[in-house]
C-alpha cells in the first residue's frame, strides 16, 4: 500500500505505544528477545526521517557473552573512577549531551527527576555508595538481555543527532508493539574509549548513546517511577 494513502485505523494503539514508553530500569534477564524481532524493530526504526536521506545511524546489538564482557569492562572503569576521582578525567563524552551551565526550568526538572527516583528507592541525599551502585545499574543494562550501542560517523554534522533522535524514538515506540520496553542511556557516553574498540567500531565512529531492550520486570518498584510532562500550554506559542 502506498504510504500516502495508508490509513491508520487504530489510533488508540498508536497513542498507547507512545504514552506507555518510559525509561525502564529493571528487566527480566532470563527472558530473551528473538533476533528476528530485534531486526524487525530496527527495520521499522530506519523509516525515520533524516536530512537528504543520509540515514546516519549505525547499530551494534549485544547479547550473551558480548553484552556481559562490555558490562564488566565499563563497570570496572566506573568503580575505579569512584575510588579515585582523578581517573574520571580519562572518561569524557565526545559531545555535550547536557549543558555546561544549568538554568531554570531545566535544572529544576533534573533535580525533581533525580530525587524522585532516589526517593522511591530509599536513597537519601549524601548516600554516595548507594547512588554509585544505582548509577552502575546502567552499565549492566538494568539486566536487559539486549544491549544496543549507536554510533555516527564523525564526518556528519550536528543535524545527524536530530535525525538519530527520530530513529531512536521509532525504535522505542515500535518495541511496545511486541510487549517490549527500553531505556535510552547517555550514561554510556563517557566510556566511549572502552566501548568502541570492544564492539568493533572504527576510528571514524562516535558513540551517540546506548539502550537497554527487553521485557520489563513488572514486579520491580523502580518501574513504577514515571516522569511528568509539561502541558502543551507550557511550551507552545500559537501565532495567528
PDB file of C-alpha atoms in Angstrom:
ATOM      1  CA  UNK A   1       0.000   0.000   0.000  1.00  0.00           C
ATOM      2  CA  UNK A   2       1.311   3.441  -0.898  1.00  0.00           C
ATOM      3  CA  UNK A   3       2.448   5.427   2.121  1.00  0.00           C
ATOM      4  CA  UNK A   4       0.440   8.462   1.067  1.00  0.00           C
ATOM      5  CA  UNK A   5      -2.818   6.504   1.057  1.00  0.00           C
ATOM      6  CA  UNK A   6      -2.248   4.351   4.148  1.00  0.00           C
ATOM      7  CA  UNK A   7      -4.957   4.851   6.753  1.00  0.00           C
ATOM      8  CA  UNK A   8      -4.185   4.284  10.443  1.00  0.00           C
ATOM      9  CA  UNK A   9      -7.448   2.784  11.679  1.00  0.00           C
ATOM     10  CA  UNK A  10      -6.433   2.126  15.294  1.00  0.00           C
ATOM     11  CA  UNK A  11      -5.312   5.499  16.589  1.00  0.00           C
ATOM     12  CA  UNK A  12      -5.701   4.347  20.188  1.00  0.00           C
ATOM     13  CA  UNK A  13      -2.956   1.731  19.795  1.00  0.00           C
ATOM     14  CA  UNK A  14      -0.584   4.282  18.299  1.00  0.00           C
ATOM     15  CA  UNK A  15      -1.276   6.635  21.193  1.00  0.00           C
ATOM     16  CA  UNK A  16      -0.864   3.817  23.723  1.00  0.00           C
ATOM     17  CA  UNK A  17       2.507   2.824  22.277  1.00  0.00           C
ATOM     18  CA  UNK A  18       3.771   6.392  22.640  1.00  0.00           C
ATOM     19  CA  UNK A  19       2.252   7.054  26.052  1.00  0.00           C
ATOM     20  CA  UNK A  20       3.395   3.738  27.573  1.00  0.00           C
ATOM     21  CA  UNK A  21       7.021   4.239  26.569  1.00  0.00           C
ATOM     22  CA  UNK A  22       9.146   5.026  29.602  1.00  0.00           C
ATOM     23  CA  UNK A  23      12.721   4.534  30.748  1.00  0.00           C
ATOM     24  CA  UNK A  24      12.546   1.007  32.104  1.00  0.00           C
ATOM     25  CA  UNK A  25      15.167   0.339  34.773  1.00  0.00           C
ATOM     26  CA  UNK A  26      14.524  -3.308  35.604  1.00  0.00           C
ATOM     27  CA  UNK A  27      14.238  -6.078  33.014  1.00  0.00           C
ATOM     28  CA  UNK A  28      13.803  -9.847  33.014  1.00  0.00           C
ATOM     29  CA  UNK A  29      17.350 -11.047  32.292  1.00  0.00           C
ATOM     30  CA  UNK A  30      16.292 -14.623  31.586  1.00  0.00           C
ATOM     31  CA  UNK A  31      13.635 -13.767  29.003  1.00  0.00           C
ATOM     32  CA  UNK A  32      15.491 -13.319  25.696  1.00  0.00           C
ATOM     33  CA  UNK A  33      14.323 -11.270  22.743  1.00  0.00           C
ATOM     34  CA  UNK A  34      14.295 -13.242  19.479  1.00  0.00           C
ATOM     35  CA  UNK A  35      16.740 -11.964  16.888  1.00  0.00           C
ATOM     36  CA  UNK A  36      14.057 -11.619  14.205  1.00  0.00           C
ATOM     37  CA  UNK A  37      12.105  -9.250  16.437  1.00  0.00           C
ATOM     38  CA  UNK A  38      15.169  -7.068  17.041  1.00  0.00           C
ATOM     39  CA  UNK A  39      15.764  -6.967  13.280  1.00  0.00           C
ATOM     40  CA  UNK A  40      12.123  -6.022  12.675  1.00  0.00           C
ATOM     41  CA  UNK A  41      12.330  -3.183  15.203  1.00  0.00           C
ATOM     42  CA  UNK A  42      15.491  -1.830  13.607  1.00  0.00           C
ATOM     43  CA  UNK A  43      13.884  -2.012  10.167  1.00  0.00           C
ATOM     44  CA  UNK A  44      10.909  -0.008  11.433  1.00  0.00           C
ATOM     45  CA  UNK A  45      13.224   2.474  13.143  1.00  0.00           C
ATOM     46  CA  UNK A  46      15.054   3.037   9.859  1.00  0.00           C
ATOM     47  CA  UNK A  47      11.924   4.664   8.428  1.00  0.00           C
ATOM     48  CA  UNK A  48      12.876   7.727  10.487  1.00  0.00           C
ATOM     49  CA  UNK A  49      13.446  10.922   8.510  1.00  0.00           C
ATOM     50  CA  UNK A  50      16.998  12.160   8.001  1.00  0.00           C
ATOM     51  CA  UNK A  51      18.421  15.162   6.208  1.00  0.00           C
ATOM     52  CA  UNK A  52      18.716  14.358   2.469  1.00  0.00           C
ATOM     53  CA  UNK A  53      18.079  10.721   3.480  1.00  0.00           C
ATOM     54  CA  UNK A  54      21.632  10.326   4.844  1.00  0.00           C
ATOM     55  CA  UNK A  55      20.454   7.681   7.358  1.00  0.00           C
ATOM     56  CA  UNK A  56      23.403   8.318   9.712  1.00  0.00           C
ATOM     57  CA  UNK A  57      22.665   5.529  12.188  1.00  0.00           C
ATOM     58  CA  UNK A  58      24.855   2.511  12.847  1.00  0.00           C
ATOM     59  CA  UNK A  59      23.783  -0.059  15.424  1.00  0.00           C
ATOM     60  CA  UNK A  60      25.630  -2.695  17.453  1.00  0.00           C
ATOM     61  CA  UNK A  61      23.499  -5.368  19.134  1.00  0.00           C
ATOM     62  CA  UNK A  62      24.991  -7.061  22.200  1.00  0.00           C
ATOM     63  CA  UNK A  63      23.634 -10.271  23.702  1.00  0.00           C
ATOM     64  CA  UNK A  64      25.070 -13.027  25.840  1.00  0.00           C
ATOM     65  CA  UNK A  65      28.862 -13.022  26.174  1.00  0.00           C
ATOM     66  CA  UNK A  66      29.399  -9.772  24.259  1.00  0.00           C
ATOM     67  CA  UNK A  67      26.881  -7.968  26.460  1.00  0.00           C
ATOM     68  CA  UNK A  68      28.455  -9.307  29.651  1.00  0.00           C
ATOM     69  CA  UNK A  69      32.022  -8.538  28.564  1.00  0.00           C
ATOM     70  CA  UNK A  70      31.145  -4.917  27.818  1.00  0.00           C
ATOM     71  CA  UNK A  71      29.260  -4.548  31.086  1.00  0.00           C
ATOM     72  CA  UNK A  72      32.188  -5.961  33.091  1.00  0.00           C
ATOM     73  CA  UNK A  73      34.724  -3.626  31.449  1.00  0.00           C
ATOM     74  CA  UNK A  74      32.667  -0.475  31.920  1.00  0.00           C
ATOM     75  CA  UNK A  75      31.627  -1.360  35.476  1.00  0.00           C
ATOM     76  CA  UNK A  76      35.290  -1.841  36.375  1.00  0.00           C
ATOM     77  CA  UNK A  77      36.148   1.592  34.958  1.00  0.00           C
ATOM     78  CA  UNK A  78      33.170   3.126  36.758  1.00  0.00           C
ATOM     79  CA  UNK A  79      34.265   1.596  40.065  1.00  0.00           C
ATOM     80  CA  UNK A  80      37.855   2.758  39.541  1.00  0.00           C
ATOM     81  CA  UNK A  81      36.731   6.346  38.935  1.00  0.00           C
ATOM     82  CA  UNK A  82      34.588   6.217  42.076  1.00  0.00           C
ATOM     83  CA  UNK A  83      37.543   5.010  44.147  1.00  0.00           C
ATOM     84  CA  UNK A  84      39.891   7.558  42.559  1.00  0.00           C
ATOM     85  CA  UNK A  85      38.006  10.609  41.194  1.00  0.00           C
ATOM     86  CA  UNK A  86      41.142  11.734  39.334  1.00  0.00           C
ATOM     87  CA  UNK A  87      40.518   8.874  36.893  1.00  0.00           C
ATOM     88  CA  UNK A  88      37.189  10.386  35.858  1.00  0.00           C
ATOM     89  CA  UNK A  89      39.073  12.720  33.525  1.00  0.00           C
ATOM     90  CA  UNK A  90      40.016   9.687  31.433  1.00  0.00           C
ATOM     91  CA  UNK A  91      36.362   9.080  30.633  1.00  0.00           C
ATOM     92  CA  UNK A  92      34.868  12.046  28.814  1.00  0.00           C
ATOM     93  CA  UNK A  93      31.971  12.492  26.407  1.00  0.00           C
ATOM     94  CA  UNK A  94      32.698  13.425  22.828  1.00  0.00           C
ATOM     95  CA  UNK A  95      29.763  15.787  22.595  1.00  0.00           C
ATOM     96  CA  UNK A  96      27.883  17.818  25.180  1.00  0.00           C
ATOM     97  CA  UNK A  97      24.707  15.963  25.991  1.00  0.00           C
ATOM     98  CA  UNK A  98      23.961  18.260  28.919  1.00  0.00           C
ATOM     99  CA  UNK A  99      24.649  21.989  29.267  1.00  0.00           C
ATOM    100  CA  UNK A 100      27.822  23.147  30.981  1.00  0.00           C
ATOM    101  CA  UNK A 101      25.774  25.759  32.867  1.00  0.00           C
ATOM    102  CA  UNK A 102      22.308  24.763  34.059  1.00  0.00           C
ATOM    103  CA  UNK A 103      19.420  27.198  34.476  1.00  0.00           C
ATOM    104  CA  UNK A 104      15.725  27.064  35.315  1.00  0.00           C
ATOM    105  CA  UNK A 105      13.403  25.427  34.459  1.00  0.00           C
ATOM    106  CA  UNK A 106      15.731  22.680  33.221  1.00  0.00           C
ATOM    107  CA  UNK A 107      17.752  22.290  36.410  1.00  0.00           C
ATOM    108  CA  UNK A 108      14.512  22.152  38.408  1.00  0.00           C
ATOM    109  CA  UNK A 109      13.190  19.291  36.286  1.00  0.00           C
ATOM    110  CA  UNK A 110      16.526  17.488  36.535  1.00  0.00           C
ATOM    111  CA  UNK A 111      16.505  17.726  40.326  1.00  0.00           C
ATOM    112  CA  UNK A 112      12.886  16.629  40.526  1.00  0.00           C
ATOM    113  CA  UNK A 113      13.728  13.612  38.400  1.00  0.00           C
ATOM    114  CA  UNK A 114      16.831  12.644  40.363  1.00  0.00           C
ATOM    115  CA  UNK A 115      15.422  12.984  43.826  1.00  0.00           C
ATOM    116  CA  UNK A 116      12.122  11.456  42.814  1.00  0.00           C
ATOM    117  CA  UNK A 117      13.920   8.340  41.594  1.00  0.00           C
ATOM    118  CA  UNK A 118      16.292   8.073  44.543  1.00  0.00           C
ATOM    119  CA  UNK A 119      13.476   8.834  46.973  1.00  0.00           C
ATOM    120  CA  UNK A 120      11.445   5.949  45.604  1.00  0.00           C
ATOM    121  CA  UNK A 121      14.439   3.658  46.149  1.00  0.00           C
ATOM    122  CA  UNK A 122      15.046   4.970  49.661  1.00  0.00           C
ATOM    123  CA  UNK A 123      18.392   6.531  48.793  1.00  0.00           C
ATOM    124  CA  UNK A 124      18.919   9.708  50.810  1.00  0.00           C
ATOM    125  CA  UNK A 125      20.974  12.738  49.814  1.00  0.00           C
ATOM    126  CA  UNK A 126      24.642  12.122  50.583  1.00  0.00           C
ATOM    127  CA  UNK A 127      24.468   8.321  50.388  1.00  0.00           C
ATOM    128  CA  UNK A 128      27.158   8.210  47.744  1.00  0.00           C
ATOM    129  CA  UNK A 129      27.779   4.474  47.756  1.00  0.00           C
ATOM    130  CA  UNK A 130      24.111   3.708  47.157  1.00  0.00           C
ATOM    131  CA  UNK A 131      23.951   6.352  44.423  1.00  0.00           C
ATOM    132  CA  UNK A 132      27.021   4.859  42.784  1.00  0.00           C
ATOM    133  CA  UNK A 133      25.524   1.369  42.902  1.00  0.00           C
ATOM    134  CA  UNK A 134      22.252   2.555  41.395  1.00  0.00           C
ATOM    135  CA  UNK A 135      24.043   4.526  38.688  1.00  0.00           C
ATOM    136  CA  UNK A 136      26.063   1.436  37.837  1.00  0.00           C
ATOM    137  CA  UNK A 137      22.841  -0.401  37.019  1.00  0.00           C
ATOM    138  CA  UNK A 138      23.077   1.495  33.731  1.00  0.00           C
ATOM    139  CA  UNK A 139      26.233  -0.419  32.893  1.00  0.00           C
ATOM    140  CA  UNK A 140      24.510  -3.754  33.475  1.00  0.00           C
ATOM    141  CA  UNK A 141      21.788  -2.684  31.046  1.00  0.00           C
ATOM    142  CA  UNK A 142      19.400  -2.869  34.012  1.00  0.00           C
ATOM    143  CA  UNK A 143      19.552  -6.664  33.451  1.00  0.00           C
ATOM    144  CA  UNK A 144      18.054  -6.377  29.959  1.00  0.00           C
ATOM    145  CA  UNK A 145      19.116  -9.306  27.747  1.00  0.00           C
ATOM    146  CA  UNK A 146      19.781  -6.964  24.834  1.00  0.00           C
ATOM    147  CA  UNK A 147      22.148  -4.012  24.829  1.00  0.00           C
ATOM    148  CA  UNK A 148      22.325  -1.619  21.891  1.00  0.00           C
ATOM    149  CA  UNK A 149      25.069   0.842  21.029  1.00  0.00           C
ATOM    150  CA  UNK A 150      24.531   3.570  18.457  1.00  0.00           C
ATOM    151  CA  UNK A 151      27.291   5.366  16.588  1.00  0.00           C
ATOM    152  CA  UNK A 152      27.545   8.052  13.943  1.00  0.00           C
ATOM    153  CA  UNK A 153      30.320   8.861  11.512  1.00  0.00           C
ATOM    154  CA  UNK A 154      32.436  11.744  12.792  1.00  0.00           C
ATOM    155  CA  UNK A 155      32.180  13.402   9.380  1.00  0.00           C
ATOM    156  CA  UNK A 156      28.478  14.102   9.940  1.00  0.00           C
ATOM    157  CA  UNK A 157      27.169  17.409  11.292  1.00  0.00           C
ATOM    158  CA  UNK A 158      25.134  18.079  14.415  1.00  0.00           C
ATOM    159  CA  UNK A 159      21.946  17.706  12.410  1.00  0.00           C
ATOM    160  CA  UNK A 160      22.581  13.970  12.320  1.00  0.00           C
ATOM    161  CA  UNK A 161      21.948  13.854  16.067  1.00  0.00           C
ATOM    162  CA  UNK A 162      18.491  15.281  15.360  1.00  0.00           C
ATOM    163  CA  UNK A 163      17.960  12.523  12.789  1.00  0.00           C
ATOM    164  CA  UNK A 164      19.159   9.994  15.340  1.00  0.00           C
ATOM    165  CA  UNK A 165      16.515  11.140  17.824  1.00  0.00           C
ATOM    166  CA  UNK A 166      13.804  10.220  15.331  1.00  0.00           C
ATOM    167  CA  UNK A 167      15.421   6.820  14.748  1.00  0.00           C
ATOM    168  CA  UNK A 168      15.640   6.074  18.468  1.00  0.00           C
ATOM    169  CA  UNK A 169      12.056   7.149  19.115  1.00  0.00           C
ATOM    170  CA  UNK A 170      10.819   4.927  16.289  1.00  0.00           C
ATOM    171  CA  UNK A 171      12.687   2.016  17.820  1.00  0.00           C
ATOM    172  CA  UNK A 172      11.335   2.596  21.318  1.00  0.00           C
ATOM    173  CA  UNK A 173       7.736   3.016  20.192  1.00  0.00           C
ATOM    174  CA  UNK A 174       7.905   0.015  17.848  1.00  0.00           C
ATOM    175  CA  UNK A 175       9.187  -2.092  20.760  1.00  0.00           C
ATOM    176  CA  UNK A 176       5.913  -1.538  22.583  1.00  0.00           C
ATOM    177  CA  UNK A 177       4.027  -3.382  19.830  1.00  0.00           C
ATOM    178  CA  UNK A 178       5.897  -6.546  20.887  1.00  0.00           C
ATOM    179  CA  UNK A 179       5.399  -6.027  24.622  1.00  0.00           C
ATOM    180  CA  UNK A 180       8.991  -4.851  24.984  1.00  0.00           C
ATOM    181  CA  UNK A 181      10.371  -1.914  26.908  1.00  0.00           C
ATOM    182  CA  UNK A 182      13.518   0.168  26.519  1.00  0.00           C
ATOM    183  CA  UNK A 183      15.774   2.600  28.306  1.00  0.00           C
ATOM    184  CA  UNK A 184      17.801   5.061  26.228  1.00  0.00           C
ATOM    185  CA  UNK A 185      21.099   5.726  28.007  1.00  0.00           C
ATOM    186  CA  UNK A 186      23.503   8.609  27.611  1.00  0.00           C
ATOM    187  CA  UNK A 187      25.266   7.240  30.706  1.00  0.00           C
ATOM    188  CA  UNK A 188      27.486   5.124  28.447  1.00  0.00           C
ATOM    189  CA  UNK A 189      28.895   8.120  26.576  1.00  0.00           C
ATOM    190  CA  UNK A 190      31.838   8.924  28.893  1.00  0.00           C
ATOM    191  CA  UNK A 191      33.157   5.389  28.378  1.00  0.00           C
ATOM    192  CA  UNK A 192      33.312   5.566  24.582  1.00  0.00           C
ATOM    193  CA  UNK A 193      37.070   4.846  24.566  1.00  0.00           C
ATOM    194  CA  UNK A 194      36.351   1.493  26.180  1.00  0.00           C
ATOM    195  CA  UNK A 195      33.152   0.702  24.298  1.00  0.00           C
ATOM    196  CA  UNK A 196      34.060   1.482  20.695  1.00  0.00           C
ATOM    197  CA  UNK A 197      37.018  -0.950  20.390  1.00  0.00           C
ATOM    198  CA  UNK A 198      35.067  -3.696  22.160  1.00  0.00           C
ATOM    199  CA  UNK A 199      32.132  -3.518  19.763  1.00  0.00           C
ATOM    200  CA  UNK A 200      34.367  -3.302  16.695  1.00  0.00           C
ATOM    201  CA  UNK A 201      33.630   0.318  15.784  1.00  0.00           C
ATOM    202  CA  UNK A 202      36.156   2.145  13.622  1.00  0.00           C
ATOM    203  CA  UNK A 203      38.069   5.317  14.451  1.00  0.00           C
ATOM    204  CA  UNK A 204      35.615   7.199  12.221  1.00  0.00           C
ATOM    205  CA  UNK A 205      32.705   6.491  14.568  1.00  0.00           C
ATOM    206  CA  UNK A 206      31.447   8.460  17.567  1.00  0.00           C
ATOM    207  CA  UNK A 207      29.239   6.955  20.264  1.00  0.00           C
ATOM    208  CA  UNK A 208      25.790   8.571  20.323  1.00  0.00           C
ATOM    209  CA  UNK A 209      24.267   6.604  23.211  1.00  0.00           C
ATOM    210  CA  UNK A 210      23.311   3.140  24.381  1.00  0.00           C
ATOM    211  CA  UNK A 211      19.968   1.475  25.019  1.00  0.00           C
ATOM    212  CA  UNK A 212      18.594  -1.414  27.043  1.00  0.00           C
ATOM    213  CA  UNK A 213      15.920  -3.587  25.414  1.00  0.00           C
ATOM    214  CA  UNK A 214      13.869  -6.406  26.845  1.00  0.00           C
ATOM    215  CA  UNK A 215      10.798  -7.397  28.807  1.00  0.00           C
ATOM    216  CA  UNK A 216      10.104  -5.272  31.867  1.00  0.00           C
ATOM    217  CA  UNK A 217      10.166  -6.722  35.358  1.00  0.00           C
ATOM    218  CA  UNK A 218       6.659  -5.682  36.336  1.00  0.00           C
ATOM    219  CA  UNK A 219       7.301  -6.501  39.993  1.00  0.00           C
ATOM    220  CA  UNK A 220      10.218  -4.043  40.308  1.00  0.00           C
ATOM    221  CA  UNK A 221       9.493  -0.953  42.385  1.00  0.00           C
ATOM    222  CA  UNK A 222      11.694   1.212  40.193  1.00  0.00           C
ATOM    223  CA  UNK A 223       9.435   0.599  37.202  1.00  0.00           C
ATOM    224  CA  UNK A 224       6.640   2.451  38.958  1.00  0.00           C
ATOM    225  CA  UNK A 225       8.639   5.669  38.507  1.00  0.00           C
ATOM    226  CA  UNK A 226       7.249   7.742  35.655  1.00  0.00           C
ATOM    227  CA  UNK A 227       8.224  11.304  34.868  1.00  0.00           C
ATOM    228  CA  UNK A 228       5.726  14.136  34.395  1.00  0.00           C
ATOM    229  CA  UNK A 229       5.367  16.214  31.242  1.00  0.00           C
ATOM    230  CA  UNK A 230       4.638  19.869  30.770  1.00  0.00           C
ATOM    231  CA  UNK A 231       1.187  20.644  29.327  1.00  0.00           C
ATOM    232  CA  UNK A 232       1.001  21.847  25.738  1.00  0.00           C
ATOM    233  CA  UNK A 233       0.197  25.312  27.026  1.00  0.00           C
ATOM    234  CA  UNK A 234       3.565  25.397  28.807  1.00  0.00           C
ATOM    235  CA  UNK A 235       5.738  25.026  25.711  1.00  0.00           C
ATOM    236  CA  UNK A 236       3.567  26.133  22.784  1.00  0.00           C
ATOM    237  CA  UNK A 237       3.058  29.592  21.300  1.00  0.00           C
ATOM    238  CA  UNK A 238       0.110  29.975  18.926  1.00  0.00           C
ATOM    239  CA  UNK A 239       0.605  32.583  16.217  1.00  0.00           C
ATOM    240  CA  UNK A 240      -2.434  33.825  14.299  1.00  0.00           C
TER     241      UNK A 240
END
